[in-house]
Amino acid sequence: HPNKNEHATTMGSLLRIHPRYMRSVHLERDFNDTTSSLGYVVTPVAGDAISRICTGFHPNSTQRAFRIAGDYGSGKSAFGLALSRIAAGYTRSLPREMHSFCGRSRLRPHLATGDHEPLGVTVLRAVGIKLPRGSKPSTTEVLTKVNRAIGRARTKGFKGVLLIVDELGKNLEFAAQNPESDDIFLLQRLAEEAARSGSQPLVVVVMLHQGVAAYAAGLDTTARREWDKVAGRFEEIIYTQPLEQIVTLVAATVNVDLKALPRPVADEARRAMMGAMHAGIYGSSAASSLGQLGPKIFPFHPTVLPVLVRAIRKFGQNERSLFSFISASEPMGLQHHIQSNRSQIEPCRVHHLFEYVRQNLFPSISTGNSYIQWGFVDSMLASTPLGSIEEESVFKS
């Protein structure tokens, strides 16, 4: 039952994709862009992590070293950027709902993104000191410069320093390949300095994609035990968004023009979301509020997101994420789907996702059960007689 405007509406015109969510965050670059956190969405996971870390800003706290572990594209860098502005009290660079996190104990942010280099080089870059390539600063030298940074912060009206190192895993990979370096000892000393920084707080936050122990897997037993001990100096925060929170983030990202979305399409999206929830696709404890989000995540069909999230977490490589699926021009990604359906409003369904995974993610899988299972699926698809496009779509789903 198309309304009078339906034929004039295109998929592309329905979406007002929010650019703040599409560009991957780089701490040093984006901190200078005062608008880069204004669109930040505070999910319960983010809010809980902020509250835990902010307790370290208090003068008498002894827990001031944190490690945040989460998948590629889970939003850790954007979280770190927002946290730095909370610490500094830069409320004008934050959405209104985050102002309440800002307290009196203002800390000066020092930010750096890790690389395949000594950890000391990264930390010194965070406090404004760039060393020549190949430099290997000692632990004592790095700690001295960090303490001087705290002193400078206090002369500018801050209580202390918030040190954030993103992509720490790259530094840990370097340390594992160069066991003679003192990077792990430096990491331990930073945690210890933070714990006893008293009324001049040093809060250290490191972010990585997996546990510290995973980077030490190739080392001997003694070294692995040492790495485990260092990891224990940091309070771990698992930064993995539950599925229903991811749906909320996707809705904020695609930013559908609901007034322009044809009513039959919106009604079907609501019914499909309720059907997916009742079928258990969103888990047995999915919030009832999800039921109204069907139209807001268009052009995703409600059955797609849970499958897409699992596929990205299982098969994703490097910077591949849910949001790269939305923005990148890869075959069978969301942008390809929109361009291929300019003249019709067709949701992105599970069989479209099947083709995306097979073309973009499966080629990187060469061993293990997943490789065997995908080979079985392909052989079944090639040998099964399918009489229509609909039958093939159902088979792929």
mmCIF file of C-alpha atoms in Angstrom:
data_model
loop_
_atom_site.group_PDB
_atom_site.id
_atom_site.type_symbol
_atom_site.label_atom_id
_atom_site.label_comp_id
_atom_site.label_asym_id
_atom_site.label_seq_id
_atom_site.Cartn_x
_atom_site.Cartn_y
_atom_site.Cartn_z
ATOM 1 C CA HIS A 1 0.000 0.000 0.000
ATOM 2 C CA PRO A 2 2.405 2.729 -1.128
ATOM 3 C CA ASN A 3 1.673 6.271 -0.043
ATOM 4 C CA LYS A 4 1.781 9.122 -2.545
ATOM 5 C CA ASN A 5 5.412 9.989 -1.741
ATOM 6 C CA GLU A 6 6.812 6.470 -1.738
ATOM 7 C CA HIS A 7 7.858 6.352 -5.382
ATOM 8 C CA ALA A 8 9.756 9.647 -5.016
ATOM 9 C CA THR A 9 11.710 8.361 -2.035
ATOM 10 C CA THR A 10 15.095 6.693 -2.511
ATOM 11 C CA MET A 11 17.103 4.714 0.007
ATOM 12 C CA GLY A 12 19.911 7.249 -0.020
ATOM 13 C CA SER A 13 17.549 10.145 0.680
ATOM 14 C CA LEU A 14 16.210 8.407 3.794
ATOM 15 C CA LEU A 15 19.584 8.259 5.525
ATOM 16 C CA ARG A 16 21.431 11.167 7.102
ATOM 17 C CA ILE A 17 24.475 9.180 8.177
ATOM 18 C CA HIS A 18 26.135 10.940 11.077
ATOM 19 C CA PRO A 19 29.720 11.712 10.008
ATOM 20 C CA ARG A 20 31.031 11.724 13.583
ATOM 21 C CA TYR A 21 30.401 7.997 13.849
ATOM 22 C CA MET A 22 31.900 7.055 10.520
ATOM 23 C CA ARG A 23 35.481 8.298 10.770
ATOM 24 C CA SER A 24 37.752 6.228 12.967
ATOM 25 C CA VAL A 25 39.014 8.231 15.926
ATOM 26 C CA HIS A 26 42.677 9.155 16.342
ATOM 27 C CA LEU A 27 43.359 10.574 19.795
ATOM 28 C CA GLU A 28 46.027 13.181 19.058
ATOM 29 C CA ARG A 29 44.364 14.465 15.887
ATOM 30 C CA ASP A 30 40.801 14.567 17.141
ATOM 31 C CA PHE A 31 41.489 16.097 20.535
ATOM 32 C CA ASN A 32 42.190 19.380 18.731
ATOM 33 C CA ASP A 33 38.778 19.177 17.032
ATOM 34 C CA THR A 34 36.497 20.557 19.736
ATOM 35 C CA THR A 35 33.398 19.133 18.041
ATOM 36 C CA SER A 36 34.591 15.526 17.746
ATOM 37 C CA SER A 37 32.884 14.328 20.970
ATOM 38 C CA LEU A 38 29.668 16.338 20.705
ATOM 39 C CA GLY A 39 27.823 13.431 19.104
ATOM 40 C CA TYR A 40 29.102 10.829 21.580
ATOM 41 C CA VAL A 41 26.404 8.357 22.656
ATOM 42 C CA VAL A 42 26.729 7.335 26.309
ATOM 43 C CA THR A 43 25.724 3.673 26.442
ATOM 44 C CA PRO A 44 25.433 1.933 29.831
ATOM 45 C CA VAL A 45 28.783 0.215 29.169
ATOM 46 C CA ALA A 46 30.462 3.573 28.506
ATOM 47 C CA GLY A 47 28.768 5.222 31.472
ATOM 48 C CA ASP A 48 29.879 2.479 33.837
ATOM 49 C CA ALA A 49 33.473 2.636 32.554
ATOM 50 C CA ILE A 50 33.568 6.429 32.931
ATOM 51 C CA SER A 51 32.261 6.203 36.508
ATOM 52 C CA ARG A 52 34.880 3.599 37.450
ATOM 53 C CA ILE A 53 37.758 5.594 36.009
ATOM 54 C CA CYS A 54 36.563 8.909 37.428
ATOM 55 C CA THR A 55 36.841 7.507 40.964
ATOM 56 C CA GLY A 56 40.588 7.582 40.334
ATOM 57 C CA PHE A 57 40.428 11.376 39.972
ATOM 58 C CA HIS A 58 39.600 11.772 43.681
ATOM 59 C CA PRO A 59 42.536 12.873 45.882
ATOM 60 C CA ASN A 60 42.632 9.764 48.089
ATOM 61 C CA SER A 61 42.167 7.122 45.384
ATOM 62 C CA THR A 62 44.758 4.383 44.963
ATOM 63 C CA GLN A 63 43.193 2.734 41.879
ATOM 64 C CA ARG A 64 44.448 4.870 39.033
ATOM 65 C CA ALA A 65 45.630 2.384 36.397
ATOM 66 C CA PHE A 66 43.094 0.900 33.986
ATOM 67 C CA ARG A 67 43.267 -1.258 30.880
ATOM 68 C CA ILE A 68 40.333 -1.268 28.483
ATOM 69 C CA ALA A 69 40.010 -4.338 26.259
ATOM 70 C CA GLY A 70 37.567 -4.578 23.382
ATOM 71 C CA ASP A 71 37.137 -5.594 19.746
ATOM 72 C CA TYR A 72 38.135 -3.490 16.759
ATOM 73 C CA GLY A 73 35.490 -0.874 16.113
ATOM 74 C CA SER A 74 33.881 -1.212 19.550
ATOM 75 C CA GLY A 75 34.375 2.509 20.247
ATOM 76 C CA LYS A 76 37.356 2.471 22.610
ATOM 77 C CA SER A 77 39.122 5.390 20.925
ATOM 78 C CA ALA A 78 35.991 7.549 20.908
ATOM 79 C CA PHE A 79 35.540 6.614 24.569
ATOM 80 C CA GLY A 80 39.126 7.680 25.353
ATOM 81 C CA LEU A 81 38.585 11.003 23.603
ATOM 82 C CA ALA A 82 35.392 11.710 25.556
ATOM 83 C CA LEU A 83 37.086 10.623 28.808
ATOM 84 C CA SER A 84 39.948 13.087 28.217
ATOM 85 C CA ARG A 85 37.455 15.941 27.939
ATOM 86 C CA ILE A 86 35.622 14.827 31.056
ATOM 87 C CA ALA A 87 38.924 14.783 32.955
ATOM 88 C CA ALA A 88 39.797 18.286 31.745
ATOM 89 C CA GLY A 89 36.292 19.628 32.413
ATOM 90 C CA TYR A 90 35.838 20.756 28.807
ATOM 91 C CA THR A 91 32.040 20.687 28.948
ATOM 92 C CA ARG A 92 31.640 22.708 25.743
ATOM 93 C CA SER A 93 33.167 19.795 23.830
ATOM 94 C CA LEU A 94 30.782 17.236 25.346
ATOM 95 C CA PRO A 95 27.085 16.443 24.894
ATOM 96 C CA ARG A 96 24.936 17.781 27.728
ATOM 97 C CA GLU A 97 24.259 14.350 29.240
ATOM 98 C CA MET A 98 27.979 13.953 29.957
ATOM 99 C CA HIS A 99 28.407 17.186 31.915
ATOM 100 C CA SER A 100 27.504 15.457 35.165
ATOM 101 C CA PHE A 101 30.648 13.301 34.925
ATOM 102 C CA CYS A 102 32.868 16.392 35.099
ATOM 103 C CA GLY A 103 34.047 17.082 38.657
ATOM 104 C CA ARG A 104 36.309 19.469 40.500
ATOM 105 C CA SER A 105 39.439 17.304 40.191
ATOM 106 C CA ARG A 106 40.407 18.450 36.703
ATOM 107 C CA LEU A 107 43.246 16.477 35.119
ATOM 108 C CA ARG A 108 45.259 17.581 32.121
ATOM 109 C CA PRO A 109 44.940 14.996 29.312
ATOM 110 C CA HIS A 110 48.046 13.627 27.610
ATOM 111 C CA LEU A 111 47.164 11.302 24.732
ATOM 112 C CA ALA A 112 49.064 9.048 22.347
ATOM 113 C CA THR A 113 48.327 6.216 19.948
ATOM 114 C CA GLY A 114 50.649 3.227 20.269
ATOM 115 C CA ASP A 115 52.868 1.955 17.504
ATOM 116 C CA HIS A 116 55.454 -0.770 16.845
ATOM 117 C CA GLU A 117 57.994 1.104 18.950
ATOM 118 C CA PRO A 118 59.292 1.187 22.534
ATOM 119 C CA LEU A 119 56.538 2.109 24.965
ATOM 120 C CA GLY A 120 58.709 4.918 26.321
ATOM 121 C CA VAL A 121 58.689 6.626 22.913
ATOM 122 C CA THR A 122 54.877 6.553 22.859
ATOM 123 C CA VAL A 123 54.553 7.853 26.430
ATOM 124 C CA LEU A 124 56.992 10.691 25.784
ATOM 125 C CA ARG A 125 55.084 11.613 22.646
ATOM 126 C CA ALA A 126 51.971 11.843 24.814
ATOM 127 C CA VAL A 127 53.646 14.433 27.057
ATOM 128 C CA GLY A 128 54.858 16.429 24.071
ATOM 129 C CA ILE A 129 58.367 15.044 23.501
ATOM 130 C CA LYS A 130 59.113 13.586 20.064
ATOM 131 C CA LEU A 131 62.270 11.495 19.862
ATOM 132 C CA PRO A 132 64.298 10.597 16.774
ATOM 133 C CA ARG A 133 63.449 7.281 15.133
ATOM 134 C CA GLY A 134 65.242 4.391 16.820
ATOM 135 C CA SER A 135 65.401 6.043 20.256
ATOM 136 C CA LYS A 136 65.077 3.826 23.326
ATOM 137 C CA PRO A 137 64.472 6.019 26.376
ATOM 138 C CA SER A 138 65.066 4.428 29.777
ATOM 139 C CA THR A 139 62.289 3.851 32.305
ATOM 140 C CA THR A 140 63.839 6.444 34.623
ATOM 141 C CA GLU A 141 63.933 9.040 31.845
ATOM 142 C CA VAL A 142 60.287 8.449 30.932
ATOM 143 C CA LEU A 143 59.039 8.621 34.523
ATOM 144 C CA THR A 144 61.007 11.835 35.118
ATOM 145 C CA LYS A 145 59.357 13.456 32.094
ATOM 146 C CA VAL A 146 55.894 12.258 33.196
ATOM 147 C CA ASN A 147 56.397 13.781 36.659
ATOM 148 C CA ARG A 148 57.461 17.054 35.052
ATOM 149 C CA ALA A 149 54.246 16.950 33.000
ATOM 150 C CA ILE A 150 52.286 16.680 36.256
ATOM 151 C CA GLY A 151 54.129 19.725 37.593
ATOM 152 C CA ARG A 152 53.329 21.732 34.453
ATOM 153 C CA ALA A 153 49.697 20.677 34.658
ATOM 154 C CA ARG A 154 49.427 22.031 38.191
ATOM 155 C CA THR A 155 50.810 25.413 37.121
ATOM 156 C CA LYS A 156 47.941 25.597 34.619
ATOM 157 C CA GLY A 157 45.256 24.944 37.217
ATOM 158 C CA PHE A 158 44.895 21.170 36.887
ATOM 159 C CA LYS A 159 45.194 18.747 39.818
ATOM 160 C CA GLY A 160 47.262 16.242 37.877
ATOM 161 C CA VAL A 161 47.495 14.267 34.615
ATOM 162 C CA LEU A 162 45.393 11.732 32.729
ATOM 163 C CA LEU A 163 47.666 9.637 30.494
ATOM 164 C CA ILE A 164 45.851 7.650 27.780
ATOM 165 C CA VAL A 165 47.655 5.251 25.441
ATOM 166 C CA ASP A 166 45.456 3.833 22.683
ATOM 167 C CA GLU A 167 46.466 0.789 20.609
ATOM 168 C CA LEU A 168 48.822 -0.407 23.359
ATOM 169 C CA GLY A 169 48.796 -3.818 21.682
ATOM 170 C CA LYS A 170 51.202 -2.519 19.015
ATOM 171 C CA ASN A 171 53.714 -1.606 21.740
ATOM 172 C CA LEU A 172 53.233 -4.993 23.380
ATOM 173 C CA GLU A 173 53.859 -6.747 20.062
ATOM 174 C CA PHE A 174 57.100 -4.771 19.792
ATOM 175 C CA ALA A 175 58.028 -5.723 23.363
ATOM 176 C CA ALA A 176 57.344 -9.417 22.700
ATOM 177 C CA GLN A 177 59.595 -9.285 19.618
ATOM 178 C CA ASN A 178 62.297 -7.448 21.599
ATOM 179 C CA PRO A 179 62.348 -9.217 24.986
ATOM 180 C CA GLU A 180 65.505 -7.354 26.033
ATOM 181 C CA SER A 181 63.546 -4.072 26.180
ATOM 182 C CA ASP A 182 62.230 -2.828 29.530
ATOM 183 C CA ASP A 183 58.776 -1.950 28.178
ATOM 184 C CA ILE A 184 56.912 -4.285 30.521
ATOM 185 C CA PHE A 185 58.828 -2.915 33.496
ATOM 186 C CA LEU A 186 57.906 0.628 32.375
ATOM 187 C CA LEU A 187 54.245 -0.366 32.186
ATOM 188 C CA GLN A 188 54.485 -1.740 35.717
ATOM 189 C CA ARG A 189 56.224 1.406 36.988
ATOM 190 C CA LEU A 190 53.563 3.639 35.422
ATOM 191 C CA ALA A 191 50.876 1.691 37.282
ATOM 192 C CA GLU A 192 52.834 1.946 40.531
ATOM 193 C CA GLU A 193 53.447 5.691 40.096
ATOM 194 C CA ALA A 194 49.727 6.161 39.452
ATOM 195 C CA ALA A 195 48.717 4.184 42.550
ATOM 196 C CA ARG A 196 50.835 6.331 44.880
ATOM 197 C CA SER A 197 50.363 9.709 43.194
ATOM 198 C CA GLY A 198 48.203 10.926 46.079
ATOM 199 C CA SER A 199 47.042 14.543 45.905
ATOM 200 C CA GLN A 200 48.771 15.056 42.521
ATOM 201 C CA PRO A 201 46.933 12.374 40.552
ATOM 202 C CA LEU A 202 48.466 10.447 37.697
ATOM 203 C CA VAL A 203 45.706 8.331 36.122
ATOM 204 C CA VAL A 204 46.879 5.880 33.446
ATOM 205 C CA VAL A 205 44.440 4.364 30.934
ATOM 206 C CA VAL A 206 45.643 1.941 28.241
ATOM 207 C CA MET A 207 43.465 0.492 25.495
ATOM 208 C CA LEU A 208 44.016 -2.712 23.520
ATOM 209 C CA HIS A 209 42.117 -5.329 21.551
ATOM 210 C CA GLN A 210 42.785 -8.355 23.755
ATOM 211 C CA GLY A 211 44.233 -9.273 27.123
ATOM 212 C CA VAL A 212 47.893 -8.521 27.869
ATOM 213 C CA ALA A 213 48.666 -12.239 28.143
ATOM 214 C CA ALA A 214 47.659 -12.796 24.507
ATOM 215 C CA TYR A 215 50.597 -10.683 23.325
ATOM 216 C CA ALA A 216 53.022 -12.751 25.424
ATOM 217 C CA ALA A 217 51.892 -16.117 24.012
ATOM 218 C CA GLY A 218 55.200 -16.699 22.201
ATOM 219 C CA LEU A 219 57.406 -15.977 25.229
ATOM 220 C CA ASP A 220 58.797 -18.486 27.719
ATOM 221 C CA THR A 221 56.991 -19.375 30.942
ATOM 222 C CA THR A 222 58.994 -16.981 33.115
ATOM 223 C CA ALA A 223 58.346 -14.026 30.811
ATOM 224 C CA ARG A 224 54.640 -14.838 30.536
ATOM 225 C CA ARG A 225 54.396 -14.935 34.312
ATOM 226 C CA GLU A 226 56.014 -11.491 34.461
ATOM 227 C CA TRP A 227 53.556 -10.105 31.910
ATOM 228 C CA ASP A 228 50.643 -11.548 33.910
ATOM 229 C CA LYS A 229 51.924 -9.807 37.027
ATOM 230 C CA VAL A 230 52.116 -6.479 35.207
ATOM 231 C CA ALA A 231 48.605 -6.925 33.782
ATOM 232 C CA GLY A 232 47.354 -7.405 37.339
ATOM 233 C CA ARG A 233 48.483 -3.876 38.230
ATOM 234 C CA PHE A 234 45.777 -2.506 35.937
ATOM 235 C CA GLU A 235 42.069 -2.763 36.677
ATOM 236 C CA GLU A 236 40.523 -4.385 33.606
ATOM 237 C CA ILE A 237 37.467 -2.931 31.921
ATOM 238 C CA ILE A 238 35.899 -5.099 29.199
ATOM 239 C CA TYR A 239 34.542 -2.722 26.580
ATOM 240 C CA THR A 240 32.098 -4.850 24.646
ATOM 241 C CA GLN A 241 28.746 -3.311 23.834
ATOM 242 C CA PRO A 242 25.743 -5.617 24.373
ATOM 243 C CA LEU A 243 23.700 -6.177 21.251
ATOM 244 C CA GLU A 244 20.814 -3.913 22.266
ATOM 245 C CA GLN A 245 23.253 -1.040 22.862
ATOM 246 C CA ILE A 246 24.786 -1.636 19.435
ATOM 247 C CA VAL A 247 21.311 -1.276 17.924
ATOM 248 C CA THR A 248 21.001 2.118 19.613
ATOM 249 C CA LEU A 249 24.399 3.173 18.228
ATOM 250 C CA VAL A 250 23.455 2.014 14.722
ATOM 251 C CA ALA A 251 20.211 4.010 14.932
ATOM 252 C CA ALA A 252 22.199 7.119 15.898
ATOM 253 C CA THR A 253 24.651 6.480 13.052
ATOM 254 C CA VAL A 254 22.286 5.910 10.111
ATOM 255 C CA ASN A 255 20.033 8.698 11.418
ATOM 256 C CA VAL A 256 16.964 7.743 9.381
ATOM 257 C CA ASP A 257 14.583 10.497 8.306
ATOM 258 C CA LEU A 258 11.540 8.864 9.898
ATOM 259 C CA LYS A 259 9.136 11.439 8.451
ATOM 260 C CA ALA A 260 10.217 10.484 4.926
ATOM 261 C CA LEU A 261 10.241 6.720 5.584
ATOM 262 C CA PRO A 262 7.092 5.337 3.932
ATOM 263 C CA ARG A 263 4.610 4.160 6.544
ATOM 264 C CA PRO A 264 4.319 0.580 5.161
ATOM 265 C CA VAL A 265 8.108 0.246 5.364
ATOM 266 C CA ALA A 266 8.157 1.567 8.942
ATOM 267 C CA ASP A 267 5.289 -0.706 10.011
ATOM 268 C CA GLU A 268 6.967 -3.759 8.492
ATOM 269 C CA ALA A 269 10.250 -2.852 10.219
ATOM 270 C CA ARG A 270 8.464 -2.748 13.596
ATOM 271 C CA ARG A 271 6.775 -6.096 12.959
ATOM 272 C CA ALA A 272 10.064 -7.638 11.825
ATOM 273 C CA MET A 273 11.856 -6.373 14.947
ATOM 274 C CA MET A 274 9.162 -7.831 17.210
ATOM 275 C CA GLY A 275 9.345 -11.096 15.270
ATOM 276 C CA ALA A 276 13.134 -11.221 15.605
ATOM 277 C CA MET A 277 12.873 -10.552 19.343
ATOM 278 C CA HIS A 278 10.220 -13.224 19.844
ATOM 279 C CA ALA A 279 12.383 -15.678 17.906
ATOM 280 C CA GLY A 280 15.237 -15.039 20.355
ATOM 281 C CA ILE A 281 17.615 -13.559 17.778
ATOM 282 C CA TYR A 282 18.374 -10.666 20.161
ATOM 283 C CA GLY A 283 18.741 -12.920 23.179
ATOM 284 C CA SER A 284 16.338 -14.087 25.834
ATOM 285 C CA SER A 285 16.602 -10.865 27.881
ATOM 286 C CA ALA A 286 16.365 -8.246 25.141
ATOM 287 C CA ALA A 287 14.802 -4.988 26.352
ATOM 288 C CA SER A 288 11.231 -4.418 25.198
ATOM 289 C CA SER A 289 12.236 -0.912 24.048
ATOM 290 C CA LEU A 290 14.056 -2.553 21.119
ATOM 291 C CA GLY A 291 10.696 -3.238 19.537
ATOM 292 C CA GLN A 292 10.322 0.385 18.437
ATOM 293 C CA LEU A 293 13.808 0.630 16.914
ATOM 294 C CA GLY A 294 13.022 -1.328 13.751
ATOM 295 C CA PRO A 295 12.368 1.770 11.588
ATOM 296 C CA LYS A 296 15.332 3.635 13.113
ATOM 297 C CA ILE A 297 17.879 1.067 11.899
ATOM 298 C CA PHE A 298 16.585 0.990 8.307
ATOM 299 C CA PRO A 299 17.895 -0.087 5.794
ATOM 300 C CA PHE A 300 19.072 -2.919 8.073
ATOM 301 C CA HIS A 301 16.425 -5.601 8.326
ATOM 302 C CA PRO A 302 16.093 -6.356 12.077
ATOM 303 C CA THR A 303 17.280 -9.952 11.595
ATOM 304 C CA VAL A 304 20.619 -8.787 10.133
ATOM 305 C CA LEU A 305 22.303 -6.901 12.982
ATOM 306 C CA PRO A 306 22.783 -9.823 15.405
ATOM 307 C CA VAL A 307 24.292 -11.936 12.594
ATOM 308 C CA LEU A 308 26.460 -9.069 11.329
ATOM 309 C CA VAL A 309 27.846 -8.305 14.800
ATOM 310 C CA ARG A 310 28.819 -11.958 15.350
ATOM 311 C CA ALA A 311 30.367 -12.221 11.882
ATOM 312 C CA ILE A 312 32.466 -9.081 12.375
ATOM 313 C CA ARG A 313 33.639 -10.226 15.813
ATOM 314 C CA LYS A 314 34.532 -13.681 14.510
ATOM 315 C CA PHE A 315 35.994 -12.897 11.099
ATOM 316 C CA GLY A 316 36.828 -9.173 11.184
ATOM 317 C CA GLN A 317 40.413 -8.159 10.429
ATOM 318 C CA ASN A 318 42.313 -5.018 11.397
ATOM 319 C CA GLU A 319 39.949 -2.008 11.353
ATOM 320 C CA ARG A 320 36.935 -3.892 9.987
ATOM 321 C CA SER A 321 33.933 -3.158 12.134
ATOM 322 C CA LEU A 322 30.193 -2.763 12.066
ATOM 323 C CA PHE A 323 30.675 0.899 11.205
ATOM 324 C CA SER A 324 33.068 0.184 8.354
ATOM 325 C CA PHE A 325 30.329 -2.085 6.960
ATOM 326 C CA ILE A 326 28.036 0.959 7.013
ATOM 327 C CA SER A 327 30.463 3.438 5.460
ATOM 328 C CA ALA A 328 32.990 1.543 3.319
ATOM 329 C CA SER A 329 32.585 0.975 -0.412
ATOM 330 C CA GLU A 330 33.211 -2.769 -0.209
ATOM 331 C CA PRO A 331 31.296 -5.246 -2.358
ATOM 332 C CA MET A 332 27.964 -6.129 -0.720
ATOM 333 C CA GLY A 333 28.439 -3.604 2.110
ATOM 334 C CA LEU A 334 25.651 -1.219 3.039
ATOM 335 C CA GLN A 335 26.758 1.518 0.613
ATOM 336 C CA HIS A 336 26.856 -1.048 -2.223
ATOM 337 C CA HIS A 337 23.362 -2.185 -1.235
ATOM 338 C CA ILE A 338 22.032 1.382 -1.297
ATOM 339 C CA GLN A 339 23.588 2.101 -4.696
ATOM 340 C CA SER A 340 22.235 -1.172 -6.119
ATOM 341 C CA ASN A 341 18.685 -0.368 -4.999
ATOM 342 C CA ARG A 342 18.362 3.287 -5.924
ATOM 343 C CA SER A 343 14.902 2.847 -7.402
ATOM 344 C CA GLN A 344 13.428 0.668 -4.667
ATOM 345 C CA ILE A 345 13.360 0.559 -0.887
ATOM 346 C CA GLU A 346 14.789 -2.861 -0.104
ATOM 347 C CA PRO A 347 16.135 -3.684 3.384
ATOM 348 C CA CYS A 348 19.565 -5.239 3.722
ATOM 349 C CA ARG A 349 18.808 -8.835 4.689
ATOM 350 C CA VAL A 350 20.732 -11.883 5.861
ATOM 351 C CA HIS A 351 21.299 -13.219 2.333
ATOM 352 C CA HIS A 352 22.959 -9.898 1.415
ATOM 353 C CA LEU A 353 25.190 -10.297 4.461
ATOM 354 C CA PHE A 354 26.058 -13.843 3.346
ATOM 355 C CA GLU A 355 27.556 -12.409 0.164
ATOM 356 C CA TYR A 356 29.418 -9.704 2.088
ATOM 357 C CA VAL A 357 31.040 -12.231 4.406
ATOM 358 C CA ARG A 358 31.880 -14.639 1.592
ATOM 359 C CA GLN A 359 33.465 -11.933 -0.597
ATOM 360 C CA ASN A 360 35.199 -9.778 2.008
ATOM 361 C CA LEU A 361 35.841 -11.797 5.155
ATOM 362 C CA PHE A 362 36.091 -15.448 4.140
ATOM 363 C CA PRO A 363 39.199 -15.022 1.910
ATOM 364 C CA SER A 364 41.230 -14.200 5.051
ATOM 365 C CA ILE A 365 40.237 -17.521 6.667
ATOM 366 C CA SER A 366 42.572 -20.291 5.573
ATOM 367 C CA THR A 367 42.503 -22.763 8.467
ATOM 368 C CA GLY A 368 40.309 -24.054 11.267
ATOM 369 C CA ASN A 369 36.668 -25.070 11.617
ATOM 370 C CA SER A 370 35.358 -21.910 9.981
ATOM 371 C CA TYR A 371 37.281 -22.669 6.791
ATOM 372 C CA ILE A 372 35.897 -26.228 6.715
ATOM 373 C CA GLN A 373 32.333 -25.036 7.417
ATOM 374 C CA TRP A 374 32.434 -22.365 4.719
ATOM 375 C CA GLY A 375 33.759 -24.923 2.240
ATOM 376 C CA PHE A 376 30.831 -27.171 3.119
ATOM 377 C CA VAL A 377 28.367 -24.283 2.675
ATOM 378 C CA ASP A 378 29.804 -23.392 -0.737
ATOM 379 C CA SER A 379 29.669 -26.975 -1.928
ATOM 380 C CA MET A 380 26.042 -27.292 -0.791
ATOM 381 C CA LEU A 381 25.144 -24.042 -2.527
ATOM 382 C CA ALA A 382 26.775 -25.233 -5.769
ATOM 383 C CA SER A 383 25.099 -28.653 -5.715
ATOM 384 C CA THR A 384 21.576 -27.758 -4.543
ATOM 385 C CA PRO A 385 19.015 -27.107 -7.307
ATOM 386 C CA LEU A 386 17.352 -23.755 -6.562
ATOM 387 C CA GLY A 387 14.342 -22.747 -8.624
ATOM 388 C CA SER A 388 14.132 -19.027 -7.881
ATOM 389 C CA ILE A 389 15.923 -16.027 -6.424
ATOM 390 C CA GLU A 390 13.751 -16.366 -3.330
ATOM 391 C CA GLU A 391 14.817 -19.979 -2.808
ATOM 392 C CA GLU A 392 18.475 -19.005 -3.145
ATOM 393 C CA SER A 393 18.027 -16.144 -0.660
ATOM 394 C CA VAL A 394 16.369 -18.447 1.863
ATOM 395 C CA PHE A 395 19.130 -21.023 1.403
ATOM 396 C CA LYS A 396 21.835 -18.414 2.045
ATOM 397 C CA SER A 397 19.985 -17.086 5.094
#
